Amino acid sequence: MARRDERELWVALDIGTSKCRVLVGQVMPEGHMEVISEGVAECRGVNRGDVVNIEATITAIRRAVENAEQLGSCRIGSVNVGTSGPHIQGHNSTGVAPVRGREVTQKDVESVIDAAKAVLIPADQRIFHVIPQEFMVDGRDGIHDAVGMHGVRLEARVHLITGSEGAQLNVRKCVERSDLVLDNFFVPHITAAEAVLLPEERALGVGLIDIGAGTSDIAIHRGGAIRHSAVLAMGGNLVTNDISMAFRTPAPSAEQIKIEHGCAWPQMVTGNDVIEVRGVGEGPVRQLSRQTLSEVIWARYDEIFRFILRELRRSETDEMIKSGGLVLTGGAAAMPGVVELAEQIFDMPVRIGLPHNISGPDALLRDPSAAAAAGLLLAAHRVGLQRPRDSGANAAQWLKGVKEWFAKNF
Ligand SMILES: Nc1ncnc2c1ncn2[C@@H]1O[C@H](COP(=O)(O)OP(=O)(O)OP(=O)(O)O)[C@@H](O)[C@H]1O
Ligand SMILES: [Mg+2]
């Protein structure tokens, strides 16, 4: 989005059900990405990953961008955008192209991938990403780079991620009406993986699940590529709603109780801790045991995990990730006890995925909800299609802002 003193800045805009998060990253001379500014704003225009209110989404985007601009003393002109939604679906496909005994060229690879894209998808959907899994030359599989090999017949296995064109146009409209240029569009199961997964995990087989406020995004990696992906319309908002209903308290108070006192594994709650709960309207303040709260939270997480398990079994990918296990990201993964509960349900190792392939303030690197945005920066840099443009701030101002932000966050 900007060039300042020959430094390239990259911008990620993660449009989520609960908030819009902007990260500004700089590629350091040694080559790694460092987050130099962040802006977060509550979002009321998105439901289960989908834009349902354009004006409210624009307000959230503008606020998040302004916050990041102020903190980093830079002007943001264009953004790499990540969004989710149950309309986003994953499909495996195979393409075939003749080589007729000569060497496979880059052009052959492009045409076989094009052939793999020729699948029947509903008229309102379009292909967002094409992720090559492997190539086969005359039936010999496991080839990652087919260029230069000899054969008669080239095949490509790919994972296609499709989604609703209308939903993507709504996101584009919100971004453009916030006076920003949309550089690239990513889905979170691709981006979060960039920030949290290790190459050996991706090779061995690992499942990444980003549990946000409105959706749970599932991506199964093996052999270095995505083998299966799906989005379930379930997330942390359901837990908040349950607390709100069970204890007859308004949603903001339920959210606060959940974050301050929640636990998804009732065995971890010891003693007789009591929490004060505000009633609806003028209702009296009541007392609630932390054990009871934990049972309500456990029941919903248990249900979400069982839906995910069903998806893994349906797609026959559960066995693929038995040794690598699961990595959980997204704000809902910050709930104490989720690892214990998930290990019991999935019967495999589970860990929380924190952004580690990137540097930045400690608070950001400890936050699983930041994984998607952090990975978005890395994915944007990798794809390298972002258009550089001039920043409006002067160098001294920019440096001052960065120093203040670091002083506050480290
Ligand atoms: N410490 C915490 N403990 C439990 N839940 C938390 C915690 N912090 C955040 N959450 C929950 O995480 C959810 C927000 O996560 P996140 O920021 O990843 O979602 P999002 O990106 O806005 O939504 P989505 O990806 O579903 O569109 C909310 O439901 C929130 O209540
Ligand atoms: Mg999200």
PDB file of C-alpha atoms and ligand atoms in Angstrom, residues 14-19 49 82-84 188 210-215 217 330-331 369 372-373, ligand 2:
ATOM      1  CA  ASP A  14      -9.669  -8.947   7.902  1.00  0.00           C
ATOM      2  CA  ILE A  15     -13.433  -8.375   7.728  1.00  0.00           C
ATOM      3  CA  GLY A  16     -14.913 -10.574  10.451  1.00  0.00           C
ATOM      4  CA  THR A  17     -18.320 -11.086  12.029  1.00  0.00           C
ATOM      5  CA  SER A  18     -17.271  -9.343  15.244  1.00  0.00           C
ATOM      6  CA  LYS A  19     -14.617  -6.892  14.073  1.00  0.00           C
ATOM      7  CA  GLY A  49     -18.905 -13.935   7.720  1.00  0.00           C
ATOM      8  CA  GLY A  82      -9.843 -11.605   3.988  1.00  0.00           C
ATOM      9  CA  THR A  83     -13.466 -12.646   4.505  1.00  0.00           C
ATOM     10  CA  SER A  84     -15.316 -15.835   5.209  1.00  0.00           C
ATOM     11  CA  PRO A 188      -9.064 -17.282   6.103  1.00  0.00           C
ATOM     12  CA  ASP A 210     -10.312 -20.876  12.652  1.00  0.00           C
ATOM     13  CA  ILE A 211     -13.222 -20.449  15.066  1.00  0.00           C
ATOM     14  CA  GLY A 212     -14.371 -16.846  14.836  1.00  0.00           C
ATOM     15  CA  ALA A 213     -17.533 -15.144  16.039  1.00  0.00           C
ATOM     16  CA  GLY A 214     -19.761 -16.402  13.224  1.00  0.00           C
ATOM     17  CA  THR A 215     -17.951 -19.139  11.324  1.00  0.00           C
ATOM     18  CA  ASP A 217     -13.268 -22.338   8.820  1.00  0.00           C
ATOM     19  CA  GLY A 330      -9.730 -17.449  15.833  1.00  0.00           C
ATOM     20  CA  GLY A 331     -10.959 -15.582  18.901  1.00  0.00           C
ATOM     21  CA  SER A 369      -7.826 -14.120  16.587  1.00  0.00           C
ATOM     22  CA  ALA A 372      -5.957 -14.718   9.951  1.00  0.00           C
ATOM     23  CA  ALA A 373      -4.893 -11.064   9.555  1.00  0.00           C
TER      24      ALA A 373
HETATM   25 MG    MG B   2     -12.332 -14.272  11.329  1.00  0.00          MG
END
